[in-house]
Coordinates of C-alpha atoms in Angstrom, one line a residue:
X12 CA 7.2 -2.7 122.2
X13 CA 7.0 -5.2 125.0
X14 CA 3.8 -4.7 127.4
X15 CA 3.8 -3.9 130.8
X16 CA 1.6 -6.9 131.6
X17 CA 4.4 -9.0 129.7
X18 CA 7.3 -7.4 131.2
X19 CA 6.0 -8.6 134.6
X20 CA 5.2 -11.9 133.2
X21 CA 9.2 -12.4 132.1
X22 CA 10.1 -10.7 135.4
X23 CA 8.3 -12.9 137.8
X24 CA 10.0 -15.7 135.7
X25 CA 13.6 -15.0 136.2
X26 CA 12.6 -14.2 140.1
X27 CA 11.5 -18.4 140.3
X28 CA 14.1 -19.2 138.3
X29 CA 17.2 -17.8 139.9
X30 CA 15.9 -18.5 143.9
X31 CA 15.3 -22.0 142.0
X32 CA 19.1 -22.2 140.9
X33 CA 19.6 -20.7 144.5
X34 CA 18.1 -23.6 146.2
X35 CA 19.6 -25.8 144.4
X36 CA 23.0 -24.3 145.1
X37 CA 22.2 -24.3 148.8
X38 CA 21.3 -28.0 149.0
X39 CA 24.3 -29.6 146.4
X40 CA 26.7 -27.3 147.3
X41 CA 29.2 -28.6 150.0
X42 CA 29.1 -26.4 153.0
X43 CA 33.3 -26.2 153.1
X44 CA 33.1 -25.0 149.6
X45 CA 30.5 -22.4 150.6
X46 CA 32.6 -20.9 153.6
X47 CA 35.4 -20.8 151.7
X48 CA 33.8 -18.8 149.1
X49 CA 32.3 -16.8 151.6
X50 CA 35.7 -16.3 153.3
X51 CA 37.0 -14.5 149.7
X52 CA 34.1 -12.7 149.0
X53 CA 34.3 -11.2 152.5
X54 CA 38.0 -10.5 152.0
X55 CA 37.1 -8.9 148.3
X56 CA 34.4 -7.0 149.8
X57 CA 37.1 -5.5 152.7
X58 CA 39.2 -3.8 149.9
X59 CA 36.2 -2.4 148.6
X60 CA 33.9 -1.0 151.4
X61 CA 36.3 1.1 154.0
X62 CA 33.9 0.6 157.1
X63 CA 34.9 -1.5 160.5
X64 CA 30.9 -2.8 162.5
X65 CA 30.7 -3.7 166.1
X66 CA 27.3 -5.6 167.2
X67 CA 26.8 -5.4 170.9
X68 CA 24.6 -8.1 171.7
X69 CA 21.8 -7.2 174.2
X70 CA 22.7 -10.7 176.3
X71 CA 25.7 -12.1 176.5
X72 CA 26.7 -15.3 174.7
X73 CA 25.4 -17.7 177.2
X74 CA 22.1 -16.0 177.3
X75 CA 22.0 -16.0 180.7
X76 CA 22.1 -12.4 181.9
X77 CA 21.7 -9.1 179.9
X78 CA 25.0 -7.0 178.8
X79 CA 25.7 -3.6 180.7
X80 CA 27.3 -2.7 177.9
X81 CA 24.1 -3.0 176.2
X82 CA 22.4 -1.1 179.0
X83 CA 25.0 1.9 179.0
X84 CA 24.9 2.5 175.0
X85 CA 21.4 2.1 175.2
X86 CA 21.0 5.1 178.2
X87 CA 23.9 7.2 176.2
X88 CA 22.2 7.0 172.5
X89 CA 18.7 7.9 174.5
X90 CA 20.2 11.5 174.7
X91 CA 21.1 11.3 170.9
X92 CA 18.3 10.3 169.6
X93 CA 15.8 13.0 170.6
X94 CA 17.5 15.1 168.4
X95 CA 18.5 13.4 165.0
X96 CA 16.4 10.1 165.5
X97 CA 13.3 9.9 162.9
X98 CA 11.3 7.1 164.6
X99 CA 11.5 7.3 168.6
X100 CA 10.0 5.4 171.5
X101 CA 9.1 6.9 174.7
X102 CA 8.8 6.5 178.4
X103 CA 8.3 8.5 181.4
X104 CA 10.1 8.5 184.4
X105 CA 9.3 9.7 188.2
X106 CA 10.2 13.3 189.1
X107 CA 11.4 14.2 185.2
X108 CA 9.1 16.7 183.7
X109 CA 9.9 15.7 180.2
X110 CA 9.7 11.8 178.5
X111 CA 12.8 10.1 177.7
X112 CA 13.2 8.9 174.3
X113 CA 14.9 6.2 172.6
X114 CA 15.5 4.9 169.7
X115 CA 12.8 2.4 168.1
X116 CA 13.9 -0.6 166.5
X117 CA 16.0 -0.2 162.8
X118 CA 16.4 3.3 163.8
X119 CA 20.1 4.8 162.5
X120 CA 21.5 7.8 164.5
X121 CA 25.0 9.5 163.7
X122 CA 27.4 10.5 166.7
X123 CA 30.4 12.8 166.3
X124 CA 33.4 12.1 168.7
X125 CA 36.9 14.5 168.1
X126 CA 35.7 15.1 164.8
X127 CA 35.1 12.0 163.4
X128 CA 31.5 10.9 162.8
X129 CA 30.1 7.3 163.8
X130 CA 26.6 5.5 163.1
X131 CA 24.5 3.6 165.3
X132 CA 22.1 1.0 164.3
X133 CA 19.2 -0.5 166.5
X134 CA 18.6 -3.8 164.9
X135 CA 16.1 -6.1 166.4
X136 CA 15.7 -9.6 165.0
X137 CA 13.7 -13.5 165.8
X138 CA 15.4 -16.3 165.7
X139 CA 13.8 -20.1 165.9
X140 CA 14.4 -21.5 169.8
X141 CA 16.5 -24.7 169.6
X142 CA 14.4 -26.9 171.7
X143 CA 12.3 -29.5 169.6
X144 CA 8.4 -28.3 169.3
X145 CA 5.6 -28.9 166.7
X146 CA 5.0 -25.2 167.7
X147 CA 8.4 -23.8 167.1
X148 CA 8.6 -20.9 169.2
X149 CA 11.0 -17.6 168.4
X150 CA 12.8 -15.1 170.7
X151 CA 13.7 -11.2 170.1
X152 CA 17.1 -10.8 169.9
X153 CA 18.0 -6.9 170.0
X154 CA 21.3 -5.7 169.2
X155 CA 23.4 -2.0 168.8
X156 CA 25.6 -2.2 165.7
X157 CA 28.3 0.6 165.4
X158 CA 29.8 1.2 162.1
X159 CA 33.0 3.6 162.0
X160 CA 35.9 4.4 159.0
X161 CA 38.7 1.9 159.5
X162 CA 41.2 4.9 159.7
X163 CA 39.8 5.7 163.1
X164 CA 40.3 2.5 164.7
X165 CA 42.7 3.4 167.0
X166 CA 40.4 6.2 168.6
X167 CA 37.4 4.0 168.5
X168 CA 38.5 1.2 170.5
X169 CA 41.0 3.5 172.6
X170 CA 38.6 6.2 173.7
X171 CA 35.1 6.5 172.5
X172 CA 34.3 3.2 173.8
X173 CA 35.2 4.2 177.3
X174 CA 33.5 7.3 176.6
X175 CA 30.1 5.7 175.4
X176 CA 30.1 3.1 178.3
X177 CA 30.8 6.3 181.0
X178 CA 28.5 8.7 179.9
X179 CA 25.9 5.6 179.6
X180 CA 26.2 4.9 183.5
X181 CA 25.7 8.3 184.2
X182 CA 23.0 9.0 182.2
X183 CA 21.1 5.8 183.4
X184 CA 22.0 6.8 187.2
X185 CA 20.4 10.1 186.6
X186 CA 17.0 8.2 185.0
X187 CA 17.3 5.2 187.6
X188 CA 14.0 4.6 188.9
X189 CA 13.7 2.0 192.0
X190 CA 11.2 -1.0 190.5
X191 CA 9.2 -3.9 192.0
X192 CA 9.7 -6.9 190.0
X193 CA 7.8 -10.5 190.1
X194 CA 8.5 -13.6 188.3
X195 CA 6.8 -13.8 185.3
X196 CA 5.2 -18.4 185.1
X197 CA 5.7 -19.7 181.6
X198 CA 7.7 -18.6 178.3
X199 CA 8.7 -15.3 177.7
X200 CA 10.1 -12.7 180.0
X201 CA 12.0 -14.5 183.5
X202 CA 10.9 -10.6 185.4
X203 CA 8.1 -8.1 184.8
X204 CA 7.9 -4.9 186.7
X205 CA 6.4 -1.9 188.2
X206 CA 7.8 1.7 189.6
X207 CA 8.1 0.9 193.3
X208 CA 6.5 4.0 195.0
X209 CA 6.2 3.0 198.2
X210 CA 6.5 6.1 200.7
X211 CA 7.3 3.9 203.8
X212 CA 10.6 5.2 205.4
X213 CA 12.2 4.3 208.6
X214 CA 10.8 7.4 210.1
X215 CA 7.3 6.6 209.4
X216 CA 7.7 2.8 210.9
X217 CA 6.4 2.1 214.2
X218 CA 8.7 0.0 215.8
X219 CA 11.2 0.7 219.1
X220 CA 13.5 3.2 218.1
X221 CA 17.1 1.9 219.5
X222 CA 16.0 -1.6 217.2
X223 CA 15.1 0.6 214.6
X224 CA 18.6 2.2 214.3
X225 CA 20.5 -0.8 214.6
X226 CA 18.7 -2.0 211.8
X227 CA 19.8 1.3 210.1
X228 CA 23.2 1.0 211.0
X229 CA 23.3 -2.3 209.9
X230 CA 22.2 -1.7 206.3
X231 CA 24.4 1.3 206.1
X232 CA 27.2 -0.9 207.0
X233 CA 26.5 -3.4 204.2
X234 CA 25.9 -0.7 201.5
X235 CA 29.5 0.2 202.1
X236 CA 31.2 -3.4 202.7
X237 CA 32.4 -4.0 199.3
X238 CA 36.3 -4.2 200.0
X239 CA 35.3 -5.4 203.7
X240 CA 33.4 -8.6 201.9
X241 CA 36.1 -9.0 199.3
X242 CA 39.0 -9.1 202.2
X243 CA 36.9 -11.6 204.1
X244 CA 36.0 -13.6 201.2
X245 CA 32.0 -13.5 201.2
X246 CA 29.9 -12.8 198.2
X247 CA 28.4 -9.2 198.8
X248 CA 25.1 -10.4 200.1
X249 CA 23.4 -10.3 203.5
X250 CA 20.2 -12.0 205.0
X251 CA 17.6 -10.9 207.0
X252 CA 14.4 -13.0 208.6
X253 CA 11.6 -11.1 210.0
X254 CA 9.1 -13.0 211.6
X255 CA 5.7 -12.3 213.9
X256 CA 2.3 -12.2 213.8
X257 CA 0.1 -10.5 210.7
X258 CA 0.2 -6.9 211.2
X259 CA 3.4 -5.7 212.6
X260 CA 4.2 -4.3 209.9
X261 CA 6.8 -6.7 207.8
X262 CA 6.1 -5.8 204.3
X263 CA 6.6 -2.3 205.4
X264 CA 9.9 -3.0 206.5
X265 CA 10.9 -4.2 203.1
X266 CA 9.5 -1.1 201.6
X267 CA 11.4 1.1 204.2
X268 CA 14.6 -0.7 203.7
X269 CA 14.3 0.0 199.9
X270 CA 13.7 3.9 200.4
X271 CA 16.7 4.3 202.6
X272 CA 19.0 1.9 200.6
X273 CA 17.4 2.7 196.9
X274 CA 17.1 -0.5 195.7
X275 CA 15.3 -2.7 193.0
X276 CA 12.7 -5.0 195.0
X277 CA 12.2 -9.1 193.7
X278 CA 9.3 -10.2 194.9
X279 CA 9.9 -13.8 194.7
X280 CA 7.0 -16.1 194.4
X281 CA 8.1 -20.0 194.8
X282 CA 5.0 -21.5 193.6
X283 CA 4.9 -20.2 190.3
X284 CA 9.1 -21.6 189.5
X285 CA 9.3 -24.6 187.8
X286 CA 12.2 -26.6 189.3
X287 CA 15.9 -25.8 190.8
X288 CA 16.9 -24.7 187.2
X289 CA 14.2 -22.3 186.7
X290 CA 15.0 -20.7 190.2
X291 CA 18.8 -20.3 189.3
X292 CA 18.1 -18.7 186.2
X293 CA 15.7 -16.2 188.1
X294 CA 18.6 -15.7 190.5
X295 CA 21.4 -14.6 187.3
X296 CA 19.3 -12.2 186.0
X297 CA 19.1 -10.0 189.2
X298 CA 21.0 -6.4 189.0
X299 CA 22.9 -5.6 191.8
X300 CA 21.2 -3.0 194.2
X301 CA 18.3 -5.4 194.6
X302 CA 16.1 -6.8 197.6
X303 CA 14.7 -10.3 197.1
X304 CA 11.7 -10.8 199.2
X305 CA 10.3 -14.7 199.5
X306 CA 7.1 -13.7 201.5
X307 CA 5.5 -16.0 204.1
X308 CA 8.3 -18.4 203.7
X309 CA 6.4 -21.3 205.7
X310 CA 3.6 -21.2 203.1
X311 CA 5.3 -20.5 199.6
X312 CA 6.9 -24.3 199.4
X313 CA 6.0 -27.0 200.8
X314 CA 8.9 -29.1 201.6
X315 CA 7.5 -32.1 202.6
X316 CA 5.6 -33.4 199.2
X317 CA 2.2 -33.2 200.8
X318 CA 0.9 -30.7 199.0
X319 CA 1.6 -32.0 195.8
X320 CA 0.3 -35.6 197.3
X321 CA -2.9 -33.7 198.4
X322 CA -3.3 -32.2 195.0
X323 CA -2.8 -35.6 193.1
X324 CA -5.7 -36.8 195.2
X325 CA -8.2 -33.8 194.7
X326 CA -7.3 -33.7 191.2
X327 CA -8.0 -37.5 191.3
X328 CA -12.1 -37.0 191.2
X329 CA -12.1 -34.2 189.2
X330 CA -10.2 -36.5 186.3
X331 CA -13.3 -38.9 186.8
X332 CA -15.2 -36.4 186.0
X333 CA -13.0 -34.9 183.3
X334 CA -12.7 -37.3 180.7
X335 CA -10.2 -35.3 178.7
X336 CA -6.7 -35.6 180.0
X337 CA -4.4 -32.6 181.0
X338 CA -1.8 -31.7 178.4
X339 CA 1.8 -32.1 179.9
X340 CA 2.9 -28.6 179.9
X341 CA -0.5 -27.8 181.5
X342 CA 0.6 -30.0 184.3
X343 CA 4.2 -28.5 184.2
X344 CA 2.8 -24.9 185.4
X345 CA 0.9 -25.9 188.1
X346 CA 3.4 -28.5 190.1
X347 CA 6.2 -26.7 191.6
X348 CA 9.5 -29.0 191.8
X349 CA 11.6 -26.7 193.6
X350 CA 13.1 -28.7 196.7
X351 CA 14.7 -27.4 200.0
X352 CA 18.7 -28.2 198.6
X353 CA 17.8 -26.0 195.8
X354 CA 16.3 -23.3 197.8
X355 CA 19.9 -23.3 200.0
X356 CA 21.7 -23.1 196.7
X357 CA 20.0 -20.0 195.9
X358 CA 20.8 -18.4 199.0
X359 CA 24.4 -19.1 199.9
X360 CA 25.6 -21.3 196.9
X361 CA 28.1 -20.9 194.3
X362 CA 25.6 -19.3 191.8
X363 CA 24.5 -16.7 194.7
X364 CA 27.8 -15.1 194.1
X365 CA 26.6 -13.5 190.7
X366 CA 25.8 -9.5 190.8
X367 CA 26.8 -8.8 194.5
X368 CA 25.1 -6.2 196.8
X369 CA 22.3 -7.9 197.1
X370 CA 19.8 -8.5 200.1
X371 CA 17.8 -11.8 200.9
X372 CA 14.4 -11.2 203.2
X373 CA 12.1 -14.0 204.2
X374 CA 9.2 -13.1 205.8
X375 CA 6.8 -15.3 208.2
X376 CA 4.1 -15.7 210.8
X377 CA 5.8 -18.9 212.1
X378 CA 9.5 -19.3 212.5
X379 CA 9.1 -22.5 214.5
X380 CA 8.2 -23.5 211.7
X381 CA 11.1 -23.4 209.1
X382 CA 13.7 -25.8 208.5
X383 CA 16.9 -24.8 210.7
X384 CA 19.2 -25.2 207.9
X385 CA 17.0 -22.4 206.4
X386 CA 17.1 -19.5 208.5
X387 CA 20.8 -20.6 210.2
X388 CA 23.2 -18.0 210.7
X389 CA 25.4 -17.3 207.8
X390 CA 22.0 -17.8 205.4
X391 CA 19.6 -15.0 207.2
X392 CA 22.1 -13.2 209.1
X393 CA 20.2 -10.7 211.5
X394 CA 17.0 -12.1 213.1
X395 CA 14.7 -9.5 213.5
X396 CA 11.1 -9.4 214.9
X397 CA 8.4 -7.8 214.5
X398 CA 5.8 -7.7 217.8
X399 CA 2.8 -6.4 218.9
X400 CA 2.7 -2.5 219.4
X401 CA 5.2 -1.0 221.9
X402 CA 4.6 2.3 224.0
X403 CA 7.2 3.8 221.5
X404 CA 6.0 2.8 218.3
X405 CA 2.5 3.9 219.7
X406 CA 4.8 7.4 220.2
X407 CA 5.9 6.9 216.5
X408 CA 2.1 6.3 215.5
X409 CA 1.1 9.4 217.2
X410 CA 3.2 11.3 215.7
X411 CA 2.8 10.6 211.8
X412 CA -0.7 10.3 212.4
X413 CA -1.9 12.6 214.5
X414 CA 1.5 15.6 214.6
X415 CA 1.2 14.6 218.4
X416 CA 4.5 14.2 220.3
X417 CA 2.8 14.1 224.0
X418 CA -1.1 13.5 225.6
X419 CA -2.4 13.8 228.6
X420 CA -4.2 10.1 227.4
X421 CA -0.7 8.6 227.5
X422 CA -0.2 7.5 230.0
X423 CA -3.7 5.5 230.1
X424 CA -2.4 4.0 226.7
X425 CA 0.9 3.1 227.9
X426 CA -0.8 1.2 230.9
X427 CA -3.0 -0.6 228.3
X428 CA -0.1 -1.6 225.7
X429 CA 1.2 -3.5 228.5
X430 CA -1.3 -5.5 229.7
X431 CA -2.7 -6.9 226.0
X432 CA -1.7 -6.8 223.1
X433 CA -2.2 -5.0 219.9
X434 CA -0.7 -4.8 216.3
X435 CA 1.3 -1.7 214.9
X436 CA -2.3 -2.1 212.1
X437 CA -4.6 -2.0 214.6
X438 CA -3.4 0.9 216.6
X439 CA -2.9 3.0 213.2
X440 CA -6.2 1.9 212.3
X441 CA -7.7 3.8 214.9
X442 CA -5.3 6.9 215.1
X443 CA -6.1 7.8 211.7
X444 CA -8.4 10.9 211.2
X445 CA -11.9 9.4 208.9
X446 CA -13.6 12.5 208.6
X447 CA -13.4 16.4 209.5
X448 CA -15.2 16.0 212.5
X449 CA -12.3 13.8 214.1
X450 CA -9.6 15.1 216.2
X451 CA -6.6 13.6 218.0
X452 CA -8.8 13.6 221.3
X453 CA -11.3 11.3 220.0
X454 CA -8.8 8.9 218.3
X455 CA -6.7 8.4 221.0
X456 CA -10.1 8.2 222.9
X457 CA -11.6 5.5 220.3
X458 CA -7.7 3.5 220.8
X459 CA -8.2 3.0 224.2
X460 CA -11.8 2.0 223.9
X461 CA -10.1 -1.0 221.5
X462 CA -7.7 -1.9 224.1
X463 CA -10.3 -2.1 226.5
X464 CA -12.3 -4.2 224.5
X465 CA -9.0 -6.0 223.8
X466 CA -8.1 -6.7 227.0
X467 CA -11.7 -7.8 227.8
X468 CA -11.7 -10.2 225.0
X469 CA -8.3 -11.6 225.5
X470 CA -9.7 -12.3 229.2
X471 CA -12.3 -13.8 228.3
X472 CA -10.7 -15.8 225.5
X473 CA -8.3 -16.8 227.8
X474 CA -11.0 -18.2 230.6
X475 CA -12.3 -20.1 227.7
X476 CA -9.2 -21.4 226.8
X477 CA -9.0 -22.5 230.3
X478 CA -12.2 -24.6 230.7
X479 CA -11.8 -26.2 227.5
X480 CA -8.8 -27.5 228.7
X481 CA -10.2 -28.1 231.9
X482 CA -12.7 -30.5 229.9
X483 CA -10.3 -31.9 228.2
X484 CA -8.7 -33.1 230.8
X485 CA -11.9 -33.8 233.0
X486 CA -12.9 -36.2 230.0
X487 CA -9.6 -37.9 229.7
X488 CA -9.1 -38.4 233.2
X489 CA -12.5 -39.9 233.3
X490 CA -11.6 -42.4 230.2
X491 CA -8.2 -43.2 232.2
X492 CA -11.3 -44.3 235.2
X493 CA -13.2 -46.4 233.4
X494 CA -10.5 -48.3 231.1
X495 CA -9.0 -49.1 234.5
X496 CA -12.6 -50.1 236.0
X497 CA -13.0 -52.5 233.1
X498 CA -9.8 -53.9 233.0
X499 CA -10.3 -54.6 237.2
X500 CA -13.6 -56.2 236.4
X501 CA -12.2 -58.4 234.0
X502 CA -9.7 -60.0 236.0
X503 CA -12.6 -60.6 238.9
X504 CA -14.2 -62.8 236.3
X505 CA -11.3 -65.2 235.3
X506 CA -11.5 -68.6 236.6
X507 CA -8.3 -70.1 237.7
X508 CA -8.2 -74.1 237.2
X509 CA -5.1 -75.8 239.6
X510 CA -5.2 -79.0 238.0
X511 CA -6.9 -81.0 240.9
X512 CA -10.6 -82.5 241.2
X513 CA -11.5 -81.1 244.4
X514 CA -10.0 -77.8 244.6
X515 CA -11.3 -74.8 242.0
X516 CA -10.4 -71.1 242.6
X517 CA -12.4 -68.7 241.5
X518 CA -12.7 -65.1 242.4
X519 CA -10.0 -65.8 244.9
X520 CA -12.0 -68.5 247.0
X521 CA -11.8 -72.0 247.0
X522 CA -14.9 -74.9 245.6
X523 CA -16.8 -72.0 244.7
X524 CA -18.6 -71.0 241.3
X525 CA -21.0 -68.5 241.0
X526 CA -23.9 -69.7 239.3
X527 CA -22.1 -73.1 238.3
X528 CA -21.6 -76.4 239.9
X529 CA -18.0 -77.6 240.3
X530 CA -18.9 -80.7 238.5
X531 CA -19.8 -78.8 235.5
X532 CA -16.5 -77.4 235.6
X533 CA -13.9 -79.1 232.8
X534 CA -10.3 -79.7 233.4
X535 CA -8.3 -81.0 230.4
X536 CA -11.4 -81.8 228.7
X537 CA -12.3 -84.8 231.3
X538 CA -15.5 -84.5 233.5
X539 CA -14.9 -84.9 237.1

């Protein structure tokens, strides 16, 4: 009787020798032969095994945005697989009092549709990037397989299809939580993201309250322009440019407008994208329903080449010191490439077009400082600033922060807001209640102490401003004086020489030198 010890011995040896013969059979055996072969056995296999598969790839061919057919059988088999699912992942989501689940990855669930039963597959798999690398680098490709009898074919692809992808959108509407997103620098993930939980709301934002509806109205108007853009013949896409100082409350704006519309937000960050091609790709994988946000627009690129220049030259004596060179890709993350044309592209080019209902907001301190083309009509459509506090965002202030709707101090503060100003920050900064001892008496008391001292500071700032200049032009005036002095003086000196023995001018008199003789004076080189 053959020993165990031996039997694994003989085993082990027919294991190297048929994936030998297998290796071999890979290598010498032509490829045609080997798909025509696999053609057959496919064809033999069909006669055999009953069963029709679908994969449903979780990005499309191209690999350039993800499948919502991916994204609705993924919401609808969530509801499956709480129930008959063995292995489960889980998430929560805002305002649900239970988890959602999923399925995890190589997890099978059956579904039953007008009697007929179906089996889904979440397959998840790595496959080697193409790009040349001694550090070959592989990406996750997930993937839904359905596998169904091939008598029900007809009621697969006529109706439960339709079904799945329906009862996917609805689920996923139901679960949707609003998310902030940024753009992830390096390999890997284009987007990562948060929950956006924001509570700024038009209501809360103190700003003039006719501006603030229009801005209302307008967004209202663009949520429901679909067939109005599609009859004009504009992608579904609208920009907005809000400019002023720090503090009046921009970045709330772009929180408010996400509330009231119930978008995604894309926080943008230009410094950390590559080139033009890295910023398009960015741009295909937004969903619709999103806000991109480029933040301080006049700082995030510089579209000159001076920073980079300025860069190459500090860098330049820290190499001196550095004797080890930078790896390429090291220097490939921290030099942006991504020039003004491509920027405009992005905006309002061809590839802009992709996803729909979509809004583009810039924000910055200094508008005088964008390119034209930039913030032109037709790119950021609606203008909007944001100034220094208002009497009526001071009401709106007042209100949220103090349940205040009329003072008797009013009127004093009214009279202040218009003779300095202050931002929307500031004002809230000293309306809010810091302890239990506070009340709205002493904060609106402690606000018009601050725009006193405001006021007081701006004067004062201002009569400084004033003799500085006053200097200025005191010192350059008295520059202008003595360039002129000099330049007088110079011509007094000159000595003019006529060409004749007895005549010399000089100083504007005639045979006269001071301090020289005119026979010491030379004409031509000759003596007199």
């Amino acid at each position: 009787m053959m020993k165990m010890g031996e039997l694994w011995t003989q085993l082990g040896s027919v294991t190297a020798s048929m994936m030998f013969a297998y290796a071999m059979f890979k290598q010498f055996f032509p490829d045609d032969l080997g798909n025509i072969l696999e053609k057959y056995t496919q064809k033999l296999v069909g006669y055999v095994y009953p069963y029709i598969q679908i994969s449903f790839d979780e990005y499309t061919v191209e690999f350039l945005r993800r499948s919502e057919v991916y994204s609705s059988i993924q919401s609808y088999l969530s509801t499956k697989s709480s129930t008959r699912a063995k292995r489960l992942k889980a998430h929560d989501v805002k305002g649900s009092k239970a988890l959602v689940l999923g399925m995890d990855d190589n997890e099978e669930v059956t579904d039953e549709f007008q009697g007929i039963k179906l089996w889904w597959v979440s397959m998840k798999s790595a496959s080697k990037k193409s790009s040349f690398s001694f550090y070959p680098e592989y990406e996750d490709r997930k993937q839904y397989k359905l596998t169904f009898h091939r008598r029900h074919r007809d009621i697969v692809m006529g109706s439960y299809l339709d079904h799945v992808r329906q009862e996917g959108k609805a689920i996923a509407v139901s679960n949707r939580q609003r998310k902030l997103y940024i753009n992830n620098t390096g390999k890997g993930a284009k987007w990562s993201h948060v929950v956006f939980e924001h509570p700024a709301t038009f209501e809360t934002l103190a700003m003039d309250p006719k501006e603030k509806q229009s801005i209302i109205d307008d967004l209202m108007k663009f949520s429901k322009g679909k067939d109005y853009y599609k009859k004009i013949g504009k992608a579904w896409k609208r920009g907005y440019l809000l400019y002023g100082p720090p503090g009046t409350g921009k970045s709330t704006m772009i929180s408010a407008m996400s509330n009231l519309m119930n978008y995604d937000v894309y926080d943008l960050e230009l410094t950390a994208v590559k080139d033009n091609t890295e910023l398009r790709k960015l741009l295909i994988d937004i969903t619709a329903k999103a806000i991109i946000v480029i933040e301080d627009i006049d700082c995030s690129l510089d579209l000159t080449g001076q920073r980079k220049k300025k860069k190459q030259e500090e860098e330049k004596d820290g190499d001196e010191k550095d004797p080890i060179p930078k790896r390429p890709e090291e220097e490939e993350t921290t030099t942006s490439k991504v020039t003004l044309s491509g920027l405009l592209n992005f905006i309002d080019g061809i590839w802009s077009a992709c996803g729909g209902e979509r809004l583009i907001v810039f924000t910055t301190n200094h508008v005088d400082k964008l390119d034209p083309a930039l913030i032109r009509r037709g790119r950021m459509d609606k203008h909007i600033q944001l100034s220094y506090c208002c009497f009526g965002a001071f009401k709106v202030l007042a209100r949220n922060y103090l349940d205040v709707e009329s003072h008797e101090l009013f009127g004093t503060i009214e009279r202040l807001l218009g003779e300095t100003d202050m931002t929307p920050a500031d004002v809230a900064e000293n309306l809010m209640l810091k302890s239990d001892t506070e009340d709205a008496d002493s904060c609106l008391k402690s606000l018009i102490e601050a725009l006193e001292a405001a006021k007081v500071e701006a004067r004062v700032k201002a009569e400084e401003e004033a003799r500085k200049k006053a200097e200025e032009e005191a010192r350059v005036k008295a520059e202008k004086e003595e360039k002129e002095k000099a330049k007088s003086g110079n011509s007094k000196d000159e000595v003019k020489c006529n060409g004749t023995k007895d005549e010399v001018k000089c100083n504007g008199t005639k045979d006269e030198l001071k301090g020289t003789s005119v026979a010491e004076v030379k004409e031509n080189g000759v003596t007199p």
